PDB file of C-alpha atoms in Angstrom:
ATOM      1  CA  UNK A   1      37.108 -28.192  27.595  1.00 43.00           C
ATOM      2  CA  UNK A   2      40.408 -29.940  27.578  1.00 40.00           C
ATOM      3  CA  UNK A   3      41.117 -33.523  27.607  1.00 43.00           C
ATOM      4  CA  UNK A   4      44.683 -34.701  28.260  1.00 43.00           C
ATOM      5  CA  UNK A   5      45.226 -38.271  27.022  1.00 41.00           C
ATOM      6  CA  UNK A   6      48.544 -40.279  28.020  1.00 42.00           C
ATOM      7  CA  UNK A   7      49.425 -43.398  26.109  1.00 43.00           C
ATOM      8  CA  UNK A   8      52.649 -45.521  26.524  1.00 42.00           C
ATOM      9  CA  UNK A   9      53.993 -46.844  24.168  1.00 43.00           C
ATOM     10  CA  UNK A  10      57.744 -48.286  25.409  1.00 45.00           C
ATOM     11  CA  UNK A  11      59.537 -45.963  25.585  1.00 43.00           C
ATOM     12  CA  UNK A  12      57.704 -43.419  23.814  1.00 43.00           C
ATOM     13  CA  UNK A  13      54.793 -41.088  25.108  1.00 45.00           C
ATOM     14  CA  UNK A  14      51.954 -39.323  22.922  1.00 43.00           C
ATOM     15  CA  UNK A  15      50.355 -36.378  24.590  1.00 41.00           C
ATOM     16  CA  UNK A  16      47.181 -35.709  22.581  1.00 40.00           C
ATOM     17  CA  UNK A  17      45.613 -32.174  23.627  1.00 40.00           C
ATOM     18  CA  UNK A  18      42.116 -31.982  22.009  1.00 43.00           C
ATOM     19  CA  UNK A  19      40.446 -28.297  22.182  1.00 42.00           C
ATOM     20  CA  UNK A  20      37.362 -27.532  20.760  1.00 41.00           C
ATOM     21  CA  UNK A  21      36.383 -23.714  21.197  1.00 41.00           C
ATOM     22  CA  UNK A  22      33.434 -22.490  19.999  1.00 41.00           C
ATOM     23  CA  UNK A  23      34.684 -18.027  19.505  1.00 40.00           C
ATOM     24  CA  UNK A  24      34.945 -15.755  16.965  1.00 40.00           C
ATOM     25  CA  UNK A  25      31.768 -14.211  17.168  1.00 42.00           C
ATOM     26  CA  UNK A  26      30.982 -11.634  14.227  1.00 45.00           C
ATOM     27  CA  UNK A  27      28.281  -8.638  16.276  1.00 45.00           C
ATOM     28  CA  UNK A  28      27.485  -7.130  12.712  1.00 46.00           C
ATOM     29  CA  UNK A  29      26.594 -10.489  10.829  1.00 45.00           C
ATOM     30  CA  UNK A  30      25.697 -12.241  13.919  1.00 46.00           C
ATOM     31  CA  UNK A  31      27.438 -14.946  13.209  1.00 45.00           C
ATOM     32  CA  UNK A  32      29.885 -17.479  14.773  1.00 42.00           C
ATOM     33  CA  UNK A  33      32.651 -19.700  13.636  1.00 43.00           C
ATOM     34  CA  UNK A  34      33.760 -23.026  15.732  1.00 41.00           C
ATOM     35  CA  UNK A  35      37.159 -24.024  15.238  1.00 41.00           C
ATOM     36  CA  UNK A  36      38.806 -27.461  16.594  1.00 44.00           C
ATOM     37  CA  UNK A  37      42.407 -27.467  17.332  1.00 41.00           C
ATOM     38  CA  UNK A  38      44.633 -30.178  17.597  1.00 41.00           C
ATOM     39  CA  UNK A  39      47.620 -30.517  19.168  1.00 41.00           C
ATOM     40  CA  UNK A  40      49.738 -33.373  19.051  1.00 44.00           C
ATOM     41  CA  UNK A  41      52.820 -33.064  20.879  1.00 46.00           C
ATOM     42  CA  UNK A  42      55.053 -36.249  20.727  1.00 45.00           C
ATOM     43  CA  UNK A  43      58.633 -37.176  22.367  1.00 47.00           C
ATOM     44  CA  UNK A  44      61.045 -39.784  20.174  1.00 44.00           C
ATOM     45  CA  UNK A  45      63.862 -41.229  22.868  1.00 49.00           C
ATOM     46  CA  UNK A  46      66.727 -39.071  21.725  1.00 49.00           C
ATOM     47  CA  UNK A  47      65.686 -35.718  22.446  1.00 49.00           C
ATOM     48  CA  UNK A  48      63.712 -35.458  18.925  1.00 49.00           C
ATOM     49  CA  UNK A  49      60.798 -33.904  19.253  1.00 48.00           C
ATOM     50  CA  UNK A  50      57.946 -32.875  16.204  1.00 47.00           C
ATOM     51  CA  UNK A  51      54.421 -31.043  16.923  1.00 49.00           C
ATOM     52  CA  UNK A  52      52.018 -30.702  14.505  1.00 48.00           C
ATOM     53  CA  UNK A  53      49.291 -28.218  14.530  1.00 51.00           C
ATOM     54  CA  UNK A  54      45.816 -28.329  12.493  1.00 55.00           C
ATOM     55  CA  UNK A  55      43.306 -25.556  12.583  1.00 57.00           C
ATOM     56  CA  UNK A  56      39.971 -27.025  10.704  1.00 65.00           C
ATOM     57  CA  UNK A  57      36.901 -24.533  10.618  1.00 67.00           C
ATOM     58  CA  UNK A  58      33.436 -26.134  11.465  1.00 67.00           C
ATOM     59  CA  UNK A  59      30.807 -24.095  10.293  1.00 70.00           C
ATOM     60  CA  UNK A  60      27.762 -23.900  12.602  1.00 73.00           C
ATOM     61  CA  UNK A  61      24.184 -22.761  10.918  1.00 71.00           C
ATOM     62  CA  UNK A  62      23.053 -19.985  11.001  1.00 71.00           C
ATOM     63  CA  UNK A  63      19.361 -18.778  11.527  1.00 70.00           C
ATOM     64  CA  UNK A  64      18.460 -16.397   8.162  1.00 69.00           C
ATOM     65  CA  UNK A  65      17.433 -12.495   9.688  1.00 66.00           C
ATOM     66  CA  UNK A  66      13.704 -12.272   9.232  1.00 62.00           C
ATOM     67  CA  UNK A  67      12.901  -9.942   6.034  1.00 60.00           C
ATOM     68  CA  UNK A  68      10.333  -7.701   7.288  1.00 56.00           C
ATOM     69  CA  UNK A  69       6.566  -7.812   5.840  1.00 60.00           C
ATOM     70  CA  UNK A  70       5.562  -5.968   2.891  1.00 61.00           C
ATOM     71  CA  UNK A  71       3.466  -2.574   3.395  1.00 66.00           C
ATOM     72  CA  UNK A  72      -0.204  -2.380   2.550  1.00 74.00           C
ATOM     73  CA  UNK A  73      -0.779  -0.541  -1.083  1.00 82.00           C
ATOM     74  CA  UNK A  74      -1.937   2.973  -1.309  1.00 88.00           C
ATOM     75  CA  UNK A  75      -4.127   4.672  -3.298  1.00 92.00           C
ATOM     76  CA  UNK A  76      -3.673   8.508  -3.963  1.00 92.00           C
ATOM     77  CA  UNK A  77      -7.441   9.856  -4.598  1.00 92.00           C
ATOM     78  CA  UNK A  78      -7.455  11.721  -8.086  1.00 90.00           C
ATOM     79  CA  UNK A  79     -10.170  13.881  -9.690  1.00 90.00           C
ATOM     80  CA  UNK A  80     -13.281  12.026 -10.534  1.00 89.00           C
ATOM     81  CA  UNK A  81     -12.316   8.776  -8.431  1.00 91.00           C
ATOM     82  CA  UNK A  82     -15.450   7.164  -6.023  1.00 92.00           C
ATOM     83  CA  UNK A  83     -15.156   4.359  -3.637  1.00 92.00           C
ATOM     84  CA  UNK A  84     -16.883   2.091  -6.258  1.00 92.00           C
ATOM     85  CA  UNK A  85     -14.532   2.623  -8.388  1.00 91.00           C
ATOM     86  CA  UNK A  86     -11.503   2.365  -6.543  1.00 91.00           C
ATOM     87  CA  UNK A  87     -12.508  -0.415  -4.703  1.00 91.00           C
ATOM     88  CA  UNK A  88     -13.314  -2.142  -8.225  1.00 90.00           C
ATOM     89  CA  UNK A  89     -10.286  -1.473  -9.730  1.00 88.00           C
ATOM     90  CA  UNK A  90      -8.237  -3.452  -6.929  1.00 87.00           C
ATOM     91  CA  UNK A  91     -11.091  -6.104  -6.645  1.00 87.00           C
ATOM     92  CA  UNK A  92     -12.207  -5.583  -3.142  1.00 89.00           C
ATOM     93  CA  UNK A  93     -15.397  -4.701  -1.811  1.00 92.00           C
ATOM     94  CA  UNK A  94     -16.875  -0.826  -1.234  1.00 92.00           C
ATOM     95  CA  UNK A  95     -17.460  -2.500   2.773  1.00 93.00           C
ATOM     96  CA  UNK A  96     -14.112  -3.566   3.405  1.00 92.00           C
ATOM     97  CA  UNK A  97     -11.922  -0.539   1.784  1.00 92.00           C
ATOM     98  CA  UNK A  98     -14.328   1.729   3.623  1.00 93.00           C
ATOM     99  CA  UNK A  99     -13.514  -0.114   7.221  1.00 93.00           C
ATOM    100  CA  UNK A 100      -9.668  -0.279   6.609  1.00 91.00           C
ATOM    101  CA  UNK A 101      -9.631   3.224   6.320  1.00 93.00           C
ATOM    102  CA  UNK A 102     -12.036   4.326   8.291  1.00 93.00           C
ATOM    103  CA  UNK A 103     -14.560   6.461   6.029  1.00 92.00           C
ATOM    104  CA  UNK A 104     -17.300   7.663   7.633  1.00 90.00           C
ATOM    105  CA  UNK A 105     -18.793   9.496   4.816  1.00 89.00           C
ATOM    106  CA  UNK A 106     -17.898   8.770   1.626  1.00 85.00           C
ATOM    107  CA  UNK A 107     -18.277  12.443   0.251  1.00 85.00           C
ATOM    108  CA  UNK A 108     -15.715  13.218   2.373  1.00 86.00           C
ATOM    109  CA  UNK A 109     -12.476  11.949  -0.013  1.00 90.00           C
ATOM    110  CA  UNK A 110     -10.415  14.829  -1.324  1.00 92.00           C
ATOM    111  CA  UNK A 111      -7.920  14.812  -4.004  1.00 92.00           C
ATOM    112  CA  UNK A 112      -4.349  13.702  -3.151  1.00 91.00           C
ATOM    113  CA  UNK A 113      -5.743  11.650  -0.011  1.00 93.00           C
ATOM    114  CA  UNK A 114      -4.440   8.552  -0.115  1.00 92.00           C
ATOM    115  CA  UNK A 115      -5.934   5.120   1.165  1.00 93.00           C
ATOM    116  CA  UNK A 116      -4.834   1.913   1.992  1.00 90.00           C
ATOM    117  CA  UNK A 117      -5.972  -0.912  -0.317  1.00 88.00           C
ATOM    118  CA  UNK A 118      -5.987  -4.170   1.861  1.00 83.00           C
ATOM    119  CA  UNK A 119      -4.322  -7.723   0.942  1.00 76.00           C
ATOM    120  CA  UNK A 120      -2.686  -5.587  -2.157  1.00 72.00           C
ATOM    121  CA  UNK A 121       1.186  -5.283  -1.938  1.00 68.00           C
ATOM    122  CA  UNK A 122       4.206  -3.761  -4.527  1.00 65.00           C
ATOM    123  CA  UNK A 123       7.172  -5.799  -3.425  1.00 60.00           C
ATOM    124  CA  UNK A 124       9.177  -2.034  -3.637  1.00 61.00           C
ATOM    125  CA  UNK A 125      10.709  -0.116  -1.082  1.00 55.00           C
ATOM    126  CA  UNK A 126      11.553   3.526  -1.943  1.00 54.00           C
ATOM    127  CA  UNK A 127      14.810   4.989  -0.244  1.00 51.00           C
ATOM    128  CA  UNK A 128      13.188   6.823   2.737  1.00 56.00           C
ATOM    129  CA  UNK A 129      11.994   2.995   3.566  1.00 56.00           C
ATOM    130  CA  UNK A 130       8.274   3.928   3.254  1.00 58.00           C
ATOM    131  CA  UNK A 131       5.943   1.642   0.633  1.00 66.00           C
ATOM    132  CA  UNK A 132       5.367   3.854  -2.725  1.00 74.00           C
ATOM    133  CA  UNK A 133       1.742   5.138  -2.835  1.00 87.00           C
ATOM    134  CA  UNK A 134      -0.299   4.647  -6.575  1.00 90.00           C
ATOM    135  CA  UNK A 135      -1.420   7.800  -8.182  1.00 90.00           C
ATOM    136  CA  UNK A 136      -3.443   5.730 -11.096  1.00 89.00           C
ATOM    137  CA  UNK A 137      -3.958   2.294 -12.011  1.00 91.00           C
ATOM    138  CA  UNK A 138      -3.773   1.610 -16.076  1.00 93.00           C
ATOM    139  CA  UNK A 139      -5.122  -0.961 -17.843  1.00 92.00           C
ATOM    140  CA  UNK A 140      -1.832  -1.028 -20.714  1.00 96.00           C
ATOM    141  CA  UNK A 141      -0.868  -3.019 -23.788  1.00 97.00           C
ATOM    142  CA  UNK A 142       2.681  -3.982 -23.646  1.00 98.00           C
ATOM    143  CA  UNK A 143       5.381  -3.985 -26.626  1.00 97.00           C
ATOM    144  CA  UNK A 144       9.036  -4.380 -26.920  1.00 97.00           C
ATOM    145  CA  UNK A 145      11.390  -1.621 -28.912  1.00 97.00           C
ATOM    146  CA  UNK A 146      15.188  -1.550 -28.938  1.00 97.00           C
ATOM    147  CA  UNK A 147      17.711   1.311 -30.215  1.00 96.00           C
ATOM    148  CA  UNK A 148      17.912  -0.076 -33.388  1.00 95.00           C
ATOM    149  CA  UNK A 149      16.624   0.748 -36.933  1.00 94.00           C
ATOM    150  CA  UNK A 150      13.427  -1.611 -36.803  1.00 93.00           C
ATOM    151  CA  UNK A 151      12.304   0.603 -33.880  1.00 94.00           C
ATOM    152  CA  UNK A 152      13.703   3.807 -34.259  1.00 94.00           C
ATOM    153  CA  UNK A 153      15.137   4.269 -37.495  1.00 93.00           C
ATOM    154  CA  UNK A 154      18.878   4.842 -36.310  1.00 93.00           C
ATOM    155  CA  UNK A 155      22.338   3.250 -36.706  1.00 93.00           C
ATOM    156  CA  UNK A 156      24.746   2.754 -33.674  1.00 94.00           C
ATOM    157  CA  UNK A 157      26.819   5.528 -35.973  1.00 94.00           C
ATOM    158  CA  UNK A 158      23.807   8.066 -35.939  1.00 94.00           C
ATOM    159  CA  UNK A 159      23.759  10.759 -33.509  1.00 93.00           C
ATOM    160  CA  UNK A 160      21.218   9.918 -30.330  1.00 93.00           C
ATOM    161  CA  UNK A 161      21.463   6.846 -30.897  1.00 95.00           C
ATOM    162  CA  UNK A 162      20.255   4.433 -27.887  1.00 95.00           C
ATOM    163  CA  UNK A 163      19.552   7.984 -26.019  1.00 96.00           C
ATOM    164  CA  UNK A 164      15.904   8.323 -24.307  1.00 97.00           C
ATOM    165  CA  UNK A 165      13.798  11.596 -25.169  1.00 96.00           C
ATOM    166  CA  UNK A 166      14.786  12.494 -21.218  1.00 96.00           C
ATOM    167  CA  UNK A 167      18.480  12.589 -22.304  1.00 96.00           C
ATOM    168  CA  UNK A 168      19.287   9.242 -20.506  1.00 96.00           C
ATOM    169  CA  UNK A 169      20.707   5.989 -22.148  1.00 96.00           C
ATOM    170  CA  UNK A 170      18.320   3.506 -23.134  1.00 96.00           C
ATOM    171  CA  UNK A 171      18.976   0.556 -20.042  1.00 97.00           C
ATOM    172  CA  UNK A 172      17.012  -2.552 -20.125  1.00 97.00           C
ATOM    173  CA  UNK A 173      15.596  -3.126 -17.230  1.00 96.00           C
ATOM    174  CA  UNK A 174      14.644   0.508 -16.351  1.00 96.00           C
ATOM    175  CA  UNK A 175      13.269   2.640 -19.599  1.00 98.00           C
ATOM    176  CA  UNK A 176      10.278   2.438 -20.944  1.00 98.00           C
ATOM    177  CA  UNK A 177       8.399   4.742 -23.587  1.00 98.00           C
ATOM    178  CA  UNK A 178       5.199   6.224 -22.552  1.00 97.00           C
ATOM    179  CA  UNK A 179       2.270   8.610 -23.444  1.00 97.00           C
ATOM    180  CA  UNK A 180       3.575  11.659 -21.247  1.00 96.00           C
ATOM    181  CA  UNK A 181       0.195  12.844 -21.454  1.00 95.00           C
ATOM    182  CA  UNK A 182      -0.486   9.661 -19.333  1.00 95.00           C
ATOM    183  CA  UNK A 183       2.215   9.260 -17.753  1.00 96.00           C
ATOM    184  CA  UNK A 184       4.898  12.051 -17.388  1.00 96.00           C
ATOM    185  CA  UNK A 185       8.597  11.698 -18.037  1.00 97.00           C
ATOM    186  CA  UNK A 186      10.142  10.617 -15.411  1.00 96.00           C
ATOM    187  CA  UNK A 187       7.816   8.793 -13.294  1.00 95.00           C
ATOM    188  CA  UNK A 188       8.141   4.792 -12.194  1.00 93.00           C
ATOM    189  CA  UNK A 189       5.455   2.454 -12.304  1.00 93.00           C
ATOM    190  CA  UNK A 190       4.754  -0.761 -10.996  1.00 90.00           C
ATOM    191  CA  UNK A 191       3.878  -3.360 -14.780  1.00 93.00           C
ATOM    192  CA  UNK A 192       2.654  -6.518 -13.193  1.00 89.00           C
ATOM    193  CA  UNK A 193       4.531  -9.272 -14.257  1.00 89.00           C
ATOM    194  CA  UNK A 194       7.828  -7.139 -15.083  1.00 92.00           C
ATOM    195  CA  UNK A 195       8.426  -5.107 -12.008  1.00 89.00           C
ATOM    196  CA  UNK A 196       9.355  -1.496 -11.823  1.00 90.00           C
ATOM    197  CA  UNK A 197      10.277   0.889 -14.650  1.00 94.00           C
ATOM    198  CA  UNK A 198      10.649   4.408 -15.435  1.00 96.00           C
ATOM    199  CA  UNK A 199       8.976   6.441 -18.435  1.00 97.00           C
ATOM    200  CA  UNK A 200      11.956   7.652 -19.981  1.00 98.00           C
ATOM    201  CA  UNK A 201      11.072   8.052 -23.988  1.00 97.00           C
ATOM    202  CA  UNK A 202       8.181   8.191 -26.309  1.00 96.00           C
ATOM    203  CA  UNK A 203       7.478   6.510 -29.444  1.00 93.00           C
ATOM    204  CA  UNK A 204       5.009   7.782 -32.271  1.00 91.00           C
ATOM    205  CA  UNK A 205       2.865   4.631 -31.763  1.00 92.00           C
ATOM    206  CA  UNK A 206       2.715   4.965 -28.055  1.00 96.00           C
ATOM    207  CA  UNK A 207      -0.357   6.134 -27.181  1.00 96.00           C
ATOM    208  CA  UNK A 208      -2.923   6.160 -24.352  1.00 95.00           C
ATOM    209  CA  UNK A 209      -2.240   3.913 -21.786  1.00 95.00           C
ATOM    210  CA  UNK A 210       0.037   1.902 -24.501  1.00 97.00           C
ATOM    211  CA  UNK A 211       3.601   1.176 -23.023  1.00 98.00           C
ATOM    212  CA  UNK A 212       6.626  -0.134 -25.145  1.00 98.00           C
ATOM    213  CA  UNK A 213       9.460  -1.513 -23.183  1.00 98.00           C
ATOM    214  CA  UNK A 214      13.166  -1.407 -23.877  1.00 98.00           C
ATOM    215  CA  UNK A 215      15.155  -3.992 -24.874  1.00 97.00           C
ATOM    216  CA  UNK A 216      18.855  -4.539 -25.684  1.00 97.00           C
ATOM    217  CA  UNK A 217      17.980  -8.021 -27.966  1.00 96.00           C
ATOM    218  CA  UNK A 218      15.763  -7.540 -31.004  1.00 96.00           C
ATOM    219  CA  UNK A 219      14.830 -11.675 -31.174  1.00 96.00           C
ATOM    220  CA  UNK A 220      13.676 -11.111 -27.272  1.00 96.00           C
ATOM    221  CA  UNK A 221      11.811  -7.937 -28.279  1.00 96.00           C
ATOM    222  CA  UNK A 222       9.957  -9.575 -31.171  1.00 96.00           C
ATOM    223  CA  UNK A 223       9.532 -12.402 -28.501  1.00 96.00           C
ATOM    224  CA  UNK A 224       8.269 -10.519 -26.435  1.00 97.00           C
ATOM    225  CA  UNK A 225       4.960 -10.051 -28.418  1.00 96.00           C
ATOM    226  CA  UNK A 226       1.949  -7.743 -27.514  1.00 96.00           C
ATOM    227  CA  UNK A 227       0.295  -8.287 -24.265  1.00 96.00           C
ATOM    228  CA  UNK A 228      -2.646  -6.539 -23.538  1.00 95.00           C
ATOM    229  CA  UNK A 229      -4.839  -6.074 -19.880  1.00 93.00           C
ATOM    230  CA  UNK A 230      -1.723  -5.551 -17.886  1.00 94.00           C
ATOM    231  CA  UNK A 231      -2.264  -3.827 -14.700  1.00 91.00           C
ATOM    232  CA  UNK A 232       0.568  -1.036 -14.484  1.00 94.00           C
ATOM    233  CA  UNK A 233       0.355   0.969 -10.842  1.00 92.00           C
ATOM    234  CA  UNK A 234       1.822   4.810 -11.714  1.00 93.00           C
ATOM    235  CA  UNK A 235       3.509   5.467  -8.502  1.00 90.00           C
ATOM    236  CA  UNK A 236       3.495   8.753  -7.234  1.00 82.00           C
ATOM    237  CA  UNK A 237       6.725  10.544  -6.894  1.00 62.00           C
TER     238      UNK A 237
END
């Protein structure tokens, strides 16, 4: 919209142009931009004549994209598993995990079948954009190690140092030492609490379902303490 505005002022005349334009529309971000511009054209008696031209954005709000809902958990059936037990472990009823998933007859699960455990969610996504499914469900005592000597008996000048028994470097925030015999090398798991982590190295005193997780700071390892009943979800690869 434009608005011409003519003052008088003896013998001088002030033309204000006032445009505000709403453009600039990003497709990708969906986004827009409003800019007012302001033009101010004046005319001194004697042939002088100045402009001035201002471009201030104005930012409009913009509506945040919605994040779509986390997946349902699922349950990979292993050897020995019933729907008592399952349903026990994730602390919901034999009724309801048997009407999510429609079991019929309960002698009818087979190994590697997954189901879907209901009102359970791993805020994960794996790269093909599907939820991960849980192989096994541990019930793990939690320590802290670092590279150092008080946890592995080498200097920063000793060979392997801060390398993992898979060959990778020790990263907090990603390695953890495991049983392999419980969980193999290489697999990621779900520690409630802490998030995701792959089994990367062992440790002499890890055993069972015991985890020890890296750290790059020995005061926030020894901070870290022991915690025991943590739920860790092995995902399945």
């Amino acid at each position: 919209m434009l608005h011409q505005l003519y003052r008088c002022y003896g013998k001088s005349r002030i033309l204000v142009l006032s445009l505000a334009v709403a453009i600039l529309f990003s497709l990708g971000a969906g986004r827009a931009l409003a800019y007012e511009a302001l033009f101010t054209h004046s005319e001194i008696p004697g042939g002088c004549c100045e402009e001035a031209y201002a471009v201030q954005p104005v930012p409009i709000p913009v509506q945040p994209e919605p994040t779509a809902a986390p997946q349902p958990m699922k349950y990979q059936i292993n050897a020995g598993d019933t729907l008592y037990n399952i349903a026990r472990t994730f602390d919901i009823t034999v009724d309801v995990l048997t009407a999510v998933n429609q079991i019929k007859d309960p002698r009818s699960l087979k190994i590697g079948q997954e189901l879907i455990i209901p009102n359970k969610f791993i805020d994960i996504e794996l790269p093909s954009g599907t939820a991960p499914t849980v192989s096994k469900v541990l019930v793990s005592t939690l320590t802290a190690y670092t590279a150092g000597m008080e946890s592995t008996g080498k200097r920063p000048s000793d060979p392997g140092y801060g390398t993992t028994y898979s060959g990778s470097s020790a990263t907090e925030g990603r390695t953890i030492a495991v049983d392999p015999g419980v969980i193999p090398i290489g697999t990621k798991v779900f520690i409630d609490g802490i998030g995701v982590r792959t089994a990367e190295d062992i440790g002499s005193a890890i055993r069972g379902a015991r985890i020890d997780v890296f750290m790059n700071d020995l005061s926030q390892a020894r901070q870290f303490g022991i915690k025991k009943n943590v739920l860790v979800y092995v995902l399945s690869a």
